Tab-separated table of C-alpha atoms in Angstrom:
chain	number	residue	atom	x	y	z
A	786	MET	CA	-131.900	-121.180	-124.405
A	787	ASN	CA	-128.704	-121.309	-124.430
A	788	PRO	CA	-126.983	-120.393	-121.562
A	789	LYS	CA	-123.948	-117.887	-121.636
A	790	THR	CA	-126.094	-115.292	-124.233
A	791	GLY	CA	-129.519	-115.939	-122.942
A	792	LYS	CA	-130.436	-115.929	-126.534
A	793	ARG	CA	-133.373	-118.874	-127.753
A	794	THR	CA	-131.670	-121.912	-129.758
A	795	LEU	CA	-133.337	-121.678	-133.150
A	796	ARG	CA	-136.309	-123.781	-133.893
A	797	ALA	CA	-137.303	-125.829	-137.547
A	798	GLY	CA	-138.403	-123.827	-139.769
A	799	TYR	CA	-138.821	-120.823	-140.467
A	800	ALA	CA	-140.097	-117.673	-138.397
A	801	PRO	CA	-142.488	-115.723	-137.721
A	802	SER	CA	-141.527	-112.070	-138.997
A	803	THR	CA	-139.648	-114.598	-142.038
A	804	ILE	CA	-143.025	-115.262	-142.440
A	805	ALA	CA	-144.636	-112.213	-142.134
A	806	HIS	CA	-142.394	-110.788	-144.848
A	807	ASN	CA	-142.515	-113.823	-147.727
A	808	LEU	CA	-145.810	-112.951	-147.706
A	809	THR	CA	-146.056	-108.691	-147.893
A	810	VAL	CA	-142.972	-109.875	-150.483
A	811	VAL	CA	-145.260	-111.723	-152.654
A	812	HIS	CA	-148.221	-109.626	-151.739
A	813	GLY	CA	-146.930	-106.438	-153.311
A	814	PHE	CA	-146.204	-108.808	-156.511
A	815	TYR	CA	-149.532	-109.253	-156.784
A	816	ALA	CA	-151.217	-105.877	-156.337
A	817	PHE	CA	-148.270	-103.809	-158.351
A	818	HIS	CA	-148.733	-105.808	-160.963
A	819	GLN	CA	-153.077	-106.314	-160.778
A	820	PRO	CA	-152.952	-102.462	-162.714
A	821	PHE	CA	-151.383	-103.505	-165.250
A	822	GLY	CA	-154.013	-106.460	-166.630
A	823	ARG	CA	-151.270	-109.435	-165.710
A	824	GLY	CA	-151.448	-112.179	-163.664
A	825	SER	CA	-154.262	-113.298	-160.936
A	826	LEU	CA	-157.838	-111.462	-160.868
A	827	ILE	CA	-157.045	-112.315	-157.251
A	828	ASN	CA	-154.262	-111.965	-155.082
A	829	PRO	CA	-152.833	-114.998	-153.404
A	830	VAL	CA	-152.144	-113.342	-149.953
A	831	PRO	CA	-155.321	-111.442	-148.788
A	832	ALA	CA	-155.099	-108.229	-146.639
A	833	SER	CA	-157.241	-106.792	-143.706
A	834	ALA	CA	-159.350	-104.010	-144.534
A	835	ALA	CA	-159.882	-103.163	-140.535
A	836	ARG	CA	-156.247	-103.108	-140.746
A	837	ARG	CA	-155.378	-101.143	-143.376
A	838	ALA	CA	-158.148	-98.680	-142.339
A	839	ALA	CA	-156.446	-99.110	-139.345
A	840	LEU	CA	-152.502	-97.745	-140.287
A	841	ALA	CA	-154.119	-94.752	-142.590
A	842	HIS	CA	-153.483	-91.464	-141.897
A	843	ARG	CA	-155.721	-90.577	-138.476
A	844	SER	CA	-154.728	-87.787	-135.796
A	845	PRO	CA	-152.309	-89.053	-133.133
A	846	LEU	CA	-154.538	-87.685	-130.157
A	847	GLU	CA	-156.978	-90.999	-131.263
A	848	VAL	CA	-157.093	-93.432	-129.690
A	849	ARG	CA	-154.792	-96.655	-131.794
A	850	GLN	CA	-158.391	-99.326	-133.384
A	851	GLN	CA	-157.198	-102.928	-132.415
A	852	HIS	CA	-157.676	-105.002	-135.762
A	853	ARG	CA	-157.850	-108.125	-136.352
A	854	ARG	CA	-154.725	-109.972	-138.637
A	855	ALA	CA	-155.080	-110.821	-142.573
A	856	TRP	CA	-155.499	-114.146	-143.857
A	857	LEU	CA	-152.168	-116.545	-143.037
A	858	ARG	CA	-150.739	-114.177	-141.301
A	859	PRO	CA	-148.664	-115.259	-138.119
A	860	LYS	CA	-148.341	-113.377	-135.297
A	861	VAL	CA	-145.431	-111.640	-134.860
A	862	PRO	CA	-144.047	-110.933	-131.229
A	863	VAL	CA	-142.123	-107.116	-130.470
A	864	ARG	CA	-138.794	-108.289	-130.226
A	865	HIS	CA	-136.364	-105.429	-128.794
A	866	PRO	CA	-132.794	-105.972	-130.315
A	867	ARG	CA	-130.365	-107.583	-128.797
A	868	SER	CA	-126.677	-106.167	-127.698
A	869	VAL	CA	-123.609	-108.170	-127.393
A	870	PRO	CA	-122.055	-107.377	-123.695
A	871	ASP	CA	-118.440	-105.810	-123.405
A	872	GLY	CA	-117.000	-108.672	-122.381
A	873	GLN	CA	-117.813	-111.630	-125.010
A	874	TRP	CA	-117.150	-108.786	-126.894
A	875	ASP	CA	-113.947	-109.483	-125.952
A	876	GLU	CA	-113.499	-112.550	-126.083
A	877	LEU	CA	-115.558	-113.231	-129.434
A	878	PHE	CA	-111.561	-111.248	-130.861
A	879	ALA	CA	-110.139	-113.381	-128.788
A	880	GLN	CA	-111.412	-116.334	-129.712
A	881	MET	CA	-110.348	-115.042	-133.631
A	882	SER	CA	-106.603	-113.804	-133.152
A	883	SER	CA	-103.722	-114.247	-131.616
A	884	ARG	CA	-103.969	-109.898	-130.299
A	885	PRO	CA	-105.016	-108.540	-127.902
A	886	PRO	CA	-109.010	-107.045	-128.257
A	887	ARG	CA	-110.196	-104.095	-128.966
A	888	ARG	CA	-113.166	-102.559	-127.782
A	889	GLY	CA	-115.053	-101.041	-130.093
A	890	TRP	CA	-118.122	-100.944	-132.430
A	891	PRO	CA	-118.030	-103.190	-134.674
A	892	ILE	CA	-117.748	-101.223	-137.694
A	893	TRP	CA	-114.733	-99.727	-136.995
A	894	PRO	CA	-111.544	-99.748	-139.285
A	895	GLN	CA	-108.820	-101.622	-137.622
A	896	THR	CA	-111.703	-103.888	-137.155
A	897	TRP	CA	-112.660	-105.325	-139.767
A	898	ARG	CA	-108.382	-105.328	-140.933
A	899	ARG	CA	-108.163	-107.865	-137.956
A	900	THR	CA	-111.277	-109.714	-139.629
A	901	ASP	CA	-110.005	-109.006	-142.662
A	902	CYS	CA	-105.777	-110.886	-141.472
A	903	ARG	CA	-107.891	-113.658	-140.497
A	904	TRP	CA	-109.858	-114.222	-143.244
A	905	ARG	CA	-106.952	-114.443	-145.551
A	906	GLU	CA	-104.845	-116.307	-143.336
A	907	CYS	CA	-108.138	-119.159	-142.887
A	908	ARG	CA	-107.774	-119.670	-146.194
A	909	SER	CA	-104.549	-118.975	-148.484
A	910	GLY	CA	-102.899	-121.624	-145.433
A	911	GLY	CA	-100.538	-119.372	-144.533
A	912	PRO	CA	-99.434	-116.132	-142.194
A	913	ALA	CA	-102.121	-112.954	-143.216
A	914	GLY	CA	-101.323	-111.066	-145.874
A	915	ALA	CA	-99.847	-114.255	-147.546
A	916	SER	CA	-102.228	-114.152	-150.977
A	917	PRO	CA	-105.289	-111.782	-151.608
A	918	ALA	CA	-108.879	-113.074	-150.948
A	919	ARG	CA	-112.724	-111.830	-151.582
A	920	TRP	CA	-114.026	-110.487	-148.504
A	921	THR	CA	-117.652	-112.480	-148.897
A	922	TYR	CA	-120.609	-111.652	-146.391
A	923	TRP	CA	-120.950	-115.484	-146.118
A	924	ALA	CA	-116.736	-116.123	-145.658
A	925	ALA	CA	-117.157	-112.997	-142.549
A	926	ARG	CA	-120.945	-115.463	-140.948
A	927	ARG	CA	-118.520	-118.522	-141.178
A	928	ILE	CA	-115.224	-116.727	-139.640
A	929	PHE	CA	-117.764	-115.888	-136.647
A	930	GLN	CA	-119.590	-119.490	-136.155
A	931	ARG	CA	-116.476	-120.561	-135.400
A	932	ALA	CA	-115.968	-118.298	-133.504
A	933	TRP	CA	-118.954	-117.992	-131.533
A	934	GLU	CA	-119.313	-122.036	-131.588
A	935	ALA	CA	-116.069	-122.267	-129.801
A	936	LEU	CA	-117.128	-120.132	-127.137
A	937	GLY	CA	-120.469	-121.932	-126.855
A	938	SER	CA	-123.034	-118.173	-127.228
A	939	ASN	CA	-124.981	-118.748	-129.819
A	940	TRP	CA	-124.494	-115.258	-131.999
A	941	THR	CA	-125.102	-114.131	-134.923
A	942	LEU	CA	-122.952	-111.678	-137.918
A	943	HIS	CA	-126.319	-109.523	-137.536
A	944	ASP	CA	-125.953	-109.366	-134.248
A	945	LEU	CA	-122.944	-106.901	-134.266
A	946	ARG	CA	-124.787	-104.977	-135.902
A	947	HIS	CA	-127.739	-104.291	-132.611
A	948	THR	CA	-124.892	-103.775	-131.067
A	949	ALA	CA	-123.337	-101.456	-133.364
A	950	ALA	CA	-126.359	-99.603	-133.675
A	951	LYS	CA	-127.366	-99.739	-129.180
A	952	ARG	CA	-124.329	-98.594	-128.278
A	953	MET	CA	-125.127	-95.063	-131.569
A	954	ALA	CA	-128.607	-94.865	-130.367
A	955	ARG	CA	-127.108	-93.827	-127.136
A	956	ASP	CA	-123.752	-92.040	-127.569
A	957	PRO	CA	-124.827	-88.851	-126.741
A	958	GLU	CA	-122.827	-87.146	-129.396
A	959	LEU	CA	-124.649	-89.278	-132.210
A	960	LYS	CA	-128.620	-87.646	-133.070
A	961	LEU	CA	-130.892	-90.098	-134.116
A	962	ARG	CA	-131.737	-89.548	-136.838
A	963	GLU	CA	-127.953	-88.942	-137.547
A	964	VAL	CA	-127.690	-93.043	-136.190
A	965	GLN	CA	-131.566	-93.926	-138.297
A	966	THR	CA	-129.579	-92.899	-141.468
A	967	ILE	CA	-126.370	-94.455	-141.039
A	968	LEU	CA	-128.615	-97.598	-140.437
A	969	ARG	CA	-130.723	-96.912	-142.971
A	970	HIS	CA	-133.888	-97.223	-141.225
A	971	THR	CA	-136.768	-95.824	-143.542
A	972	HIS	CA	-138.567	-94.688	-139.566
A	973	ILE	CA	-137.641	-93.912	-136.913
A	974	SER	CA	-139.091	-96.127	-134.423
A	975	THR	CA	-136.822	-98.661	-135.518
A	976	THR	CA	-134.057	-97.168	-134.610
A	977	GLU	CA	-135.485	-96.209	-131.278
A	978	LEU	CA	-136.428	-99.583	-130.745
A	979	TYR	CA	-132.175	-99.888	-129.901
A	980	THR	CA	-133.032	-96.531	-126.913
A	981	ALA	CA	-134.836	-99.038	-124.693
A	982	VAL	CA	-133.054	-100.165	-121.699
A	983	GLY	CA	-132.529	-103.654	-122.064
A	984	LEU	CA	-132.949	-106.222	-119.045
A	985	ASP	CA	-128.509	-106.818	-119.035
A	986	ASP	CA	-128.671	-103.102	-118.711
A	987	LEU	CA	-130.736	-103.124	-115.275
A	988	LEU	CA	-128.818	-105.354	-114.217
A	989	ASP	CA	-125.466	-104.114	-114.582
A	990	LYS	CA	-126.662	-101.388	-113.590
A	991	LEU	CA	-127.592	-102.549	-110.002
A	992	GLY	CA	-124.745	-104.322	-109.682
A	993	ALA	CA	-123.074	-101.467	-109.837
A	994	TYR	CA	-125.117	-99.219	-107.975
A	995	TYR	CA	-125.206	-102.364	-105.197
A	996	ALA	CA	-121.349	-102.586	-105.068
A	997	ARG	CA	-120.545	-98.750	-103.943
A	998	PRO	CA	-119.967	-98.422	-101.491
A	999	VAL	CA	-122.144	-96.229	-98.409
A	1000	GLN	CA	-120.819	-92.756	-97.456
A	1001	PRO	CA	-121.593	-91.623	-93.933
A	1002	VAL	CA	-123.944	-89.451	-93.376
A	1003	SER	CA	-122.669	-86.290	-92.118
A	1004	TRP	CA	-125.030	-82.656	-91.213
A	1005	PRO	CA	-122.949	-79.563	-90.615
A	1006	THR	CA	-121.919	-78.044	-88.673
A	1007	GLN	CA	-124.615	-75.770	-87.144
A	1008	TYR	CA	-126.657	-78.171	-86.069
A	1009	ALA	CA	-127.492	-79.442	-82.304
A	1010	ALA	CA	-126.807	-83.165	-81.782
A	1011	ASP	CA	-129.604	-83.155	-79.991
A	1012	ASP	CA	-131.474	-81.639	-82.305
A	1013	ILE	CA	-130.748	-84.134	-85.377
A	1014	GLU	CA	-131.600	-86.879	-82.558
A	1015	ALA	CA	-135.253	-85.037	-81.923
A	1016	VAL	CA	-135.918	-85.191	-85.682
A	1017	PHE	CA	-134.251	-87.848	-87.519
A	1018	GLY	CA	-134.358	-90.615	-84.265
A	1019	ALA	CA	-130.804	-92.024	-83.041
A	1020	GLY	CA	-128.025	-93.148	-84.921
A	1021	GLN	CA	-128.294	-90.694	-87.613
């Protein structure tokens, strides 16, 4: 567990979600070609009949049926996406650039302009803008990875997408359907994951609540002091 981010360190091998995704792709490939008589007669990745029945069209009033996982399928835990806190967000861009960081969504144009200048500077060996450079995903990933390593954290480039999604999903000016379209989520349930309140949010709100000054208790002047003491006790 990284002490700064609270994220688990990646273990050796593939994650259960990666294994499940690959099995789905292989199963779909053979299922597509079987009606045309191509490929093997038996799908190498078997499906669960109970799961198909549970996911079939049903009334929302019915209780969701429990089903066993298909053979080869690992158990994938449900995890809510984590976003980069504002403080660590500022540290990231302070590490990447000598200019003061500006807090905002990762998809803001000035964010990518600052990152692109840093990328050109690394490629050209000189000041930003000395020579054109090709922007690629792996280049951006390596730039952010170096910055995170210098800060002692284990955030990833995809966590920036989670950060943007979380801020957009909680913006009162944006509808959830609009956020779904921006993120290109197939199902609205995927977008709804970003509306869940995380432990970090609760801790921040509790800290702000207890940091508030205690407001003195006051009563309207039309109430007599003896009546208030009789009802609420002494000291009120």
